[in-house]
Amino acid sequence: MISQGTHPAGLRYLSRSTIAAQAAMTGGSTSGQQRQAAPQSAKDVKVAFVGAGGINFGTPEGPWNHSARLQLLPGVTFSAICDPNLELAQKRIDTLSAGEHGDKWKGCKTFPSYQAMLDAPGGPPDAVFIGLPPKFHGSLDDPNADIEVQLARAGVHQFVEKPLSVRPAEEVGRLSQELQRIQKDNGVVIAVGYMFRYAPLVEAAKRVLKETGAKPLGVVGRYACAYTFIEKRDWWDTALSGGPIVEQATHFVDLMRHFCGEIVESSIKAVAVGPSVPLSDMPKPPLAEHEVPMERRINRVTAAVFEFESGAVGSLTHSALMHKSHYATELEILADGLHLVLQDPYGSPKLLVRRPHSEEYVEENINHDEDMYLREVEAFIDAVRIGDTSAIKSLYADAALSYQATQWITAASNSGHMGPAAPEP
């Protein structure tokens, strides 16, 4: 029943709701060197980007492109792009300044680092979109990767892309606690890009569960990645990406938590087909794993089973085996008399439902005109304006629990590698 899909290059846009003309101030007091994060009027929210790469500015690999969506929001302007590759950052500004929304990019500057941006005259931006390789953010202990804490202390609202880190789950847990402490003090908003929570497909599944009153007892995730065009050496290096469960299947782990609650660490059992198994259609050197040490290469297949605190059970299979660009992704939810099949959430989403006392699978109506990527950034910008995070479906404190679960699964699978021995040099 698994469906074939791809990451479409086109954008689907959401019809925007009216944004409040004037925002209320949030409460909270300042302490130490922390700057109070004040909501903005509907006329102007200054946004900066940390990272000039594909997640913020688009890539042929998929539909993600935060700047393209943010341009559609009234009152959003762009103040800076921070990236060591200043030439690329300036190219982004030049291209977008010449586009339909070029007026939003007037005065946008480039900086080699977010620290340089914070130190520049004119003060910090209102909000930052963090689109960095996970090695370079998500740390509490490494001063070269503690951007979230530093921006939070400066009172800068943040939208952080997954994966949150490559650090141990324990460190990210401590980071999450520190960020929550700062948030209570200065009201800074920190959201995370788990976009599927905003998908009409997922909302429709939630609606069916609510209508039937069914309690999920089982969830099955299957994620077959197509690897031919993943031309990013970092992705193939677990030290830089965290591995495919942390970097990619994290979206399904997050959805499983969204439907079933928290995973019990001690219940996780996992095995993997390790990196000694060769792949025949990977990108040419040096864009894949050719220069990556064997012990840091990614697993080819990971299979895990686990229990949730709710009593439900789950299984997840991730593979990096398909050729070309089409992925095969599917999530099933099982309850008494109820079977939900969420097909192809990246490409052409479809929800099939078998209801109690029926043997027929019926396709639910889904609004395919709504764009989950636009909805997540819209919810974030609205929260920055009014100081109310209730529309944000993935706040950092919750997302840290999804990251924790992916690290648990990865650790369990690495203790159970399968596959032939590496060939002799």
XYZ file of C-alpha atoms in Angstrom:
425
model
C 0.000 0.000 0.000
C 3.014 2.281 0.178
C 2.746 5.185 -2.235
C 5.336 6.606 -4.563
C 6.114 10.278 -4.196
C 8.621 12.997 -4.779
C 9.494 16.378 -3.369
C 7.700 18.744 -5.779
C 9.595 21.803 -6.907
C 6.500 24.025 -7.020
C 5.008 25.931 -4.088
C 1.436 25.591 -2.847
C 0.268 28.701 -1.047
C -2.160 29.112 1.812
C -4.850 31.786 1.712
C -3.722 34.174 4.441
C -5.821 35.121 7.406
C -6.017 38.754 8.509
C -3.064 39.757 10.684
C -3.835 41.945 13.695
C -2.966 45.604 13.114
C -1.496 46.179 16.515
C 0.066 43.639 18.881
C -0.082 43.541 22.658
C 3.042 43.576 24.754
C 4.169 40.391 26.508
C 4.953 40.264 30.176
C 8.263 39.274 31.751
C 11.218 41.052 33.227
C 14.769 41.438 32.052
C 17.769 40.199 33.964
C 21.487 40.210 33.405
C 22.427 40.892 29.807
C 19.197 39.548 28.324
C 17.223 41.787 26.002
C 13.456 41.866 26.256
C 11.791 40.432 23.146
C 8.987 42.823 22.284
C 6.134 41.966 19.879
C 6.140 43.973 16.664
C 3.445 45.990 14.957
C 1.807 44.433 11.912
C 3.694 46.889 9.684
C 7.208 45.611 10.107
C 9.052 42.509 11.327
C 12.747 42.521 10.484
C 13.912 39.003 9.589
C 17.487 37.774 9.186
C 18.781 34.443 7.927
C 21.670 32.500 9.401
C 22.686 30.238 6.539
C 22.482 31.082 2.827
C 21.763 27.497 1.779
C 18.824 25.595 0.360
C 16.538 25.417 3.387
C 16.331 29.218 3.525
C 16.612 29.997 -0.195
C 15.478 26.926 -2.103
C 17.027 23.923 -3.792
C 16.097 21.585 -6.675
C 16.071 18.775 -4.103
C 12.721 19.820 -2.650
C 10.049 22.488 -2.046
C 11.571 23.981 1.097
C 12.390 27.685 0.789
C 11.689 29.912 3.781
C 12.500 33.198 2.063
C 9.991 32.521 -0.731
C 7.195 32.049 1.813
C 8.225 34.930 4.065
C 8.113 37.304 1.078
C 4.369 36.643 0.876
C 3.667 37.897 4.401
C 2.687 41.566 4.767
C 4.985 43.600 6.976
C 7.978 41.271 6.750
C 11.267 42.810 5.615
C 14.750 41.319 5.442
C 17.717 42.845 7.219
C 20.605 40.373 6.927
C 21.994 37.101 5.619
C 24.776 35.604 7.746
C 27.046 33.078 6.077
C 30.829 32.603 5.793
C 30.249 32.455 2.033
C 29.628 36.177 1.617
C 29.572 35.862 -2.168
C 26.654 33.426 -2.017
C 24.842 35.566 0.552
C 25.168 38.651 -1.657
C 24.012 36.661 -4.681
C 20.846 35.726 -2.769
C 20.183 39.387 -1.998
C 20.868 40.513 -5.572
C 18.557 37.871 -7.037
C 15.698 38.525 -4.642
C 16.072 42.314 -4.810
C 15.391 42.047 -8.542
C 12.275 39.946 -7.997
C 8.605 40.683 -7.420
C 9.160 41.418 -3.727
C 12.435 43.277 -4.177
C 11.356 46.171 -1.956
C 11.475 43.835 1.050
C 15.215 43.318 0.504
C 16.248 46.985 0.399
C 19.034 47.527 2.903
C 19.581 43.804 3.498
C 23.217 43.271 4.488
C 25.624 40.353 4.549
C 27.638 39.239 7.560
C 30.169 36.418 7.954
C 28.563 35.324 11.235
C 25.542 35.962 13.407
C 27.865 37.499 16.021
C 28.932 40.157 13.517
C 25.273 40.889 12.820
C 24.484 41.305 16.526
C 27.457 43.647 16.954
C 26.593 45.823 13.955
C 25.059 49.310 14.331
C 21.290 49.413 14.247
C 20.644 46.584 16.663
C 19.606 42.972 16.098
C 16.745 41.806 13.871
C 13.386 40.920 15.345
C 13.591 37.297 14.197
C 16.171 34.917 12.766
C 15.722 31.796 10.638
C 18.489 29.313 11.494
C 19.262 27.067 8.519
C 22.675 25.620 9.374
C 24.192 22.146 9.255
C 23.389 20.628 12.668
C 27.047 20.472 13.646
C 27.087 24.264 13.854
C 24.159 24.825 16.215
C 22.218 23.108 18.976
C 24.883 23.115 21.683
C 24.958 24.392 25.233
C 28.605 23.519 25.841
C 30.339 24.442 22.569
C 30.798 28.225 22.158
C 31.095 27.690 18.396
C 27.612 26.164 18.200
C 25.534 27.881 20.901
C 23.693 30.242 18.550
C 20.248 29.484 20.008
C 21.274 30.545 23.514
C 23.119 33.639 22.328
C 20.231 34.831 20.165
C 17.717 34.103 22.926
C 19.734 36.143 25.415
C 19.788 38.969 22.874
C 15.985 38.847 22.724
C 15.877 37.602 19.126
C 12.976 35.333 18.153
C 14.069 32.179 16.323
C 12.789 29.680 13.796
C 15.178 26.716 13.980
C 15.378 24.085 11.275
C 15.759 20.427 12.125
C 17.763 18.510 13.001
C 18.271 20.476 16.191
C 21.818 19.249 16.701
C 24.272 16.369 16.435
C 25.054 16.533 20.151
C 24.005 13.904 22.699
C 20.338 13.925 23.673
C 21.319 14.844 27.226
C 23.060 18.049 26.109
C 20.161 19.106 23.905
C 17.853 18.446 26.842
C 19.891 20.832 28.982
C 19.897 23.347 26.141
C 16.114 23.129 25.946
C 15.827 23.788 29.680
C 18.104 26.833 29.444
C 16.108 28.215 26.525
C 12.879 27.759 28.468
C 14.407 29.668 31.383
C 15.352 32.547 29.080
C 11.924 32.507 27.436
C 10.193 32.899 30.782
C 12.364 35.929 31.454
C 12.188 37.805 28.157
C 9.349 36.276 26.112
C 11.451 35.189 23.137
C 9.677 32.820 20.707
C 11.552 29.716 19.469
C 9.818 27.518 16.874
C 11.124 24.467 14.989
C 10.482 23.415 11.387
C 8.478 20.212 11.817
C 6.230 21.232 8.934
C 4.137 18.044 8.798
C 2.280 19.176 11.925
C 0.793 21.935 9.735
C -0.043 19.626 6.823
C -3.743 19.271 5.904
C -3.072 15.509 5.665
C -2.054 15.328 9.321
C -4.830 17.649 10.455
C -7.372 15.458 8.653
C -6.025 12.357 10.423
C -6.252 14.164 13.762
C -9.818 15.123 12.943
C -10.828 11.517 12.214
C -9.314 10.352 15.493
C -11.234 13.042 17.364
C -14.506 12.285 15.578
C -14.290 8.569 16.318
C -12.873 8.959 19.815
C -10.333 6.283 18.902
C -7.117 5.874 20.849
C -4.103 4.961 18.680
C -2.688 1.585 19.673
C -0.189 1.138 16.857
C 1.730 3.341 14.438
C 3.869 2.152 11.523
C 6.237 4.435 9.633
C 7.979 3.567 6.364
C 10.402 6.018 4.833
C 12.261 4.980 1.659
C 14.657 7.734 0.657
C 15.902 8.206 -2.902
C 19.591 9.025 -2.620
C 20.843 9.579 -6.188
C 20.635 13.374 -6.064
C 21.623 13.975 -2.439
C 24.757 15.830 -3.462
C 25.791 16.967 0.002
C 28.841 15.356 1.558
C 27.731 16.427 5.034
C 24.506 14.421 4.685
C 26.533 11.242 4.174
C 28.693 11.901 7.251
C 27.026 11.018 10.554
C 29.416 13.282 12.471
C 28.032 16.250 10.541
C 24.402 15.233 9.944
C 23.625 12.906 12.852
C 22.677 10.104 10.463
C 19.447 9.457 8.539
C 17.208 8.904 11.582
C 18.302 12.180 13.187
C 18.452 14.121 9.928
C 15.598 12.702 7.860
C 13.331 10.200 9.607
C 13.031 12.718 12.435
C 9.896 13.990 10.672
C 8.206 10.610 11.102
C 9.401 10.224 14.686
C 7.904 13.635 15.399
C 4.600 12.629 13.788
C 4.526 9.435 15.829
C 4.903 11.515 18.989
C 2.250 13.904 17.656
C -0.248 11.047 17.433
C 0.827 8.685 20.217
C 2.820 10.642 22.807
C 6.246 9.988 24.260
C 8.445 7.005 23.369
C 9.815 4.872 26.211
C 13.594 4.766 25.793
C 14.067 1.382 27.455
C 11.588 -0.239 25.038
C 13.512 0.602 21.845
C 14.925 -2.300 19.842
C 16.627 -1.594 16.540
C 18.879 -3.126 13.911
C 20.530 -1.645 10.848
C 22.167 -2.606 7.596
C 25.448 -0.795 7.970
C 27.559 1.310 5.602
C 29.734 -1.564 4.409
C 26.960 -2.455 1.949
C 27.793 -0.564 -1.283
C 25.334 1.713 -3.075
C 25.407 1.783 -6.869
C 23.922 5.169 -7.799
C 25.257 7.715 -5.345
C 26.515 11.153 -6.443
C 30.008 11.381 -7.863
C 32.952 12.252 -5.616
C 33.289 14.348 -3.563
C 29.538 14.940 -3.187
C 28.719 11.725 -1.316
C 30.517 9.435 1.127
C 33.660 8.640 -0.863
C 35.919 10.648 1.443
C 34.003 9.869 4.647
C 35.612 7.337 7.016
C 33.710 4.047 7.107
C 32.779 4.446 10.768
C 31.048 7.759 9.982
C 29.073 6.639 6.923
C 25.303 6.285 7.112
C 23.310 3.111 7.649
C 21.528 1.818 4.551
C 18.436 0.534 6.386
C 17.269 1.024 9.966
C 14.373 -0.893 11.526
C 13.137 -0.060 15.023
C 10.269 -1.033 17.317
C 9.266 0.714 20.528
C 6.516 1.432 23.033
C 4.869 4.721 23.931
C 3.971 5.896 27.412
C 0.334 5.755 26.259
C 0.637 1.969 25.841
C 0.683 2.110 22.041
C 3.465 0.437 20.074
C 5.310 1.679 17.015
C 7.677 0.600 14.296
C 9.843 2.661 11.985
C 11.788 1.559 8.918
C 14.031 4.020 7.143
C 16.101 3.205 4.076
C 18.429 5.089 1.762
C 18.196 2.719 -1.202
C 15.905 4.172 -3.899
C 17.368 5.632 -7.093
C 16.488 8.941 -8.786
C 14.294 11.420 -6.858
C 11.063 9.620 -5.950
C 10.632 8.773 -2.278
C 8.173 6.236 -0.871
C 6.760 7.437 2.444
C 3.779 6.271 4.445
C 2.475 6.365 8.015
C -0.233 4.058 9.357
C -2.238 4.560 12.551
C -4.188 1.670 14.037
C -6.948 1.749 16.649
C -9.941 -0.413 17.545
C -11.873 -0.675 14.278
C -9.920 2.174 12.720
C -7.070 2.211 10.199
C -5.601 5.482 8.907
C -3.092 5.419 6.043
C -1.242 8.684 5.440
C 0.331 8.357 1.998
C 3.066 10.415 0.336
C 3.098 13.398 2.733
C 5.958 15.057 0.806
C 4.430 14.875 -2.647
C 0.754 14.120 -3.376
C -0.750 13.509 0.075
C -3.640 11.111 0.444
C -5.498 9.882 3.541
C -7.256 6.511 3.369
C -9.555 5.604 6.254
C -11.196 2.334 7.213
C -13.745 3.128 9.912
C -15.293 0.944 12.605
C -17.764 -1.698 11.369
C -16.547 -1.292 7.785
C -14.218 -3.147 5.439
C -13.969 -0.276 2.949
C -11.135 2.240 2.680
C -12.417 5.736 1.881
C -10.241 8.634 0.787
C -10.748 11.696 2.982
C -11.018 15.153 1.469
C -7.846 17.222 1.905
C -7.286 20.845 0.933
C -4.311 20.497 -1.392
C -4.086 24.264 -1.916
C -2.715 24.815 1.578
C 1.058 24.988 1.914
C 2.406 23.540 5.162
C 5.694 25.413 4.753
C 3.878 28.745 4.524
C 1.628 27.901 7.446
C 4.552 27.183 9.770
C 6.338 30.465 9.030
C 3.072 32.397 9.188
C 2.355 30.963 12.650
C 5.840 31.965 13.764
C 5.636 35.543 12.439
C 2.186 35.985 13.993
C 3.591 34.808 17.343
C 6.432 37.327 17.045
C 3.856 40.050 16.464
C 1.389 39.269 19.244
C 3.449 37.317 21.764
C 1.039 34.349 21.618
C 2.574 30.998 20.605
C -0.642 28.950 20.661
C -0.730 28.645 16.844
C 2.814 27.249 16.721
C 2.606 23.462 16.598
C 6.296 22.768 17.195
C 7.997 24.807 19.899
C 11.613 24.097 20.786
C 10.841 22.384 24.095
C 8.640 19.825 22.329
C 10.926 19.426 19.321
C 13.804 18.583 21.668
C 11.858 15.475 22.694
C 11.652 14.351 19.055
C 15.392 14.889 18.721
C 15.958 12.878 21.883
C 13.930 9.977 20.490
C 15.868 9.966 17.202
C 19.144 9.773 19.103
C 17.806 6.850 21.156
C 16.802 4.974 17.984
C 20.145 5.725 16.343
C 22.063 4.456 19.363
C 20.003 1.268 19.467
C 20.495 0.618 15.746
C 24.238 1.240 15.868
C 24.550 -1.557 18.395
C 22.903 -3.924 15.912
C 24.628 -3.418 12.558
C 24.072 -6.031 9.877
C 25.647 -6.569 6.482
C 28.805 -7.957 4.906
C 32.229 -6.933 6.048
C 33.858 -4.019 4.293
C 35.791 -5.018 1.170
C 39.562 -5.325 1.456
C 41.443 -2.257 0.199
